[in-house]
């Protein structure tokens, strides 16, 4: 899919890579109360999907391609999980806070309270 994307949009490049996030192993074996890392039990693989361009006219195609791949990677048959474990997308903001902070209600309440206080 990446090759097709670049062939159809020569002003862009794309990349996606899988990296084992070994540093998360410490959090993975920690009790919830001992870490602020929500969803740490799922953090054994990090996937990065990235579109790079210098010509703003190609932004729309890139913005359509990356979320499509992200959504495919999140599908349970590919990820092995029934929901996103950890994901941050500052550019689009279309992934819920629970995917980043964790699915326990208190994990989302604390950051929202802090943000409101600031």
Phi, psi and omega in degrees: 000324179295319180297314178300317180301313181291322177299321180281341184223076188296345179276002182238160166229159178222157175208150170214141183215155175246130180229131174290127181264079186295330181298337180286346181302324179297313179294324184302323182263008179268151175290150181308318184292343183265359183215150176267001183278097177294148178062023184300337181292345180260354191274059177257349177220137177249128177245132179241124174244123187219137174244131182239132177207155176247346180258112184301338181293345180262003184301319184298317179295319178294319180293337176276326184287312186298312179298328178297316177292318178304313182297322177294320179294331179283341182300136184307326181291341177260318185273330184087001181240154182274357176202161178303138181270303178217126179206134177232127177224089182292333184288321186253325180065026184258014176245132185298156180300329181298327180296332180267310187274335182124162187266354174287136185307321183294336181291329178272325181300315183300308179298322179294320177297318179296315180298319179295323181290335183281000000 
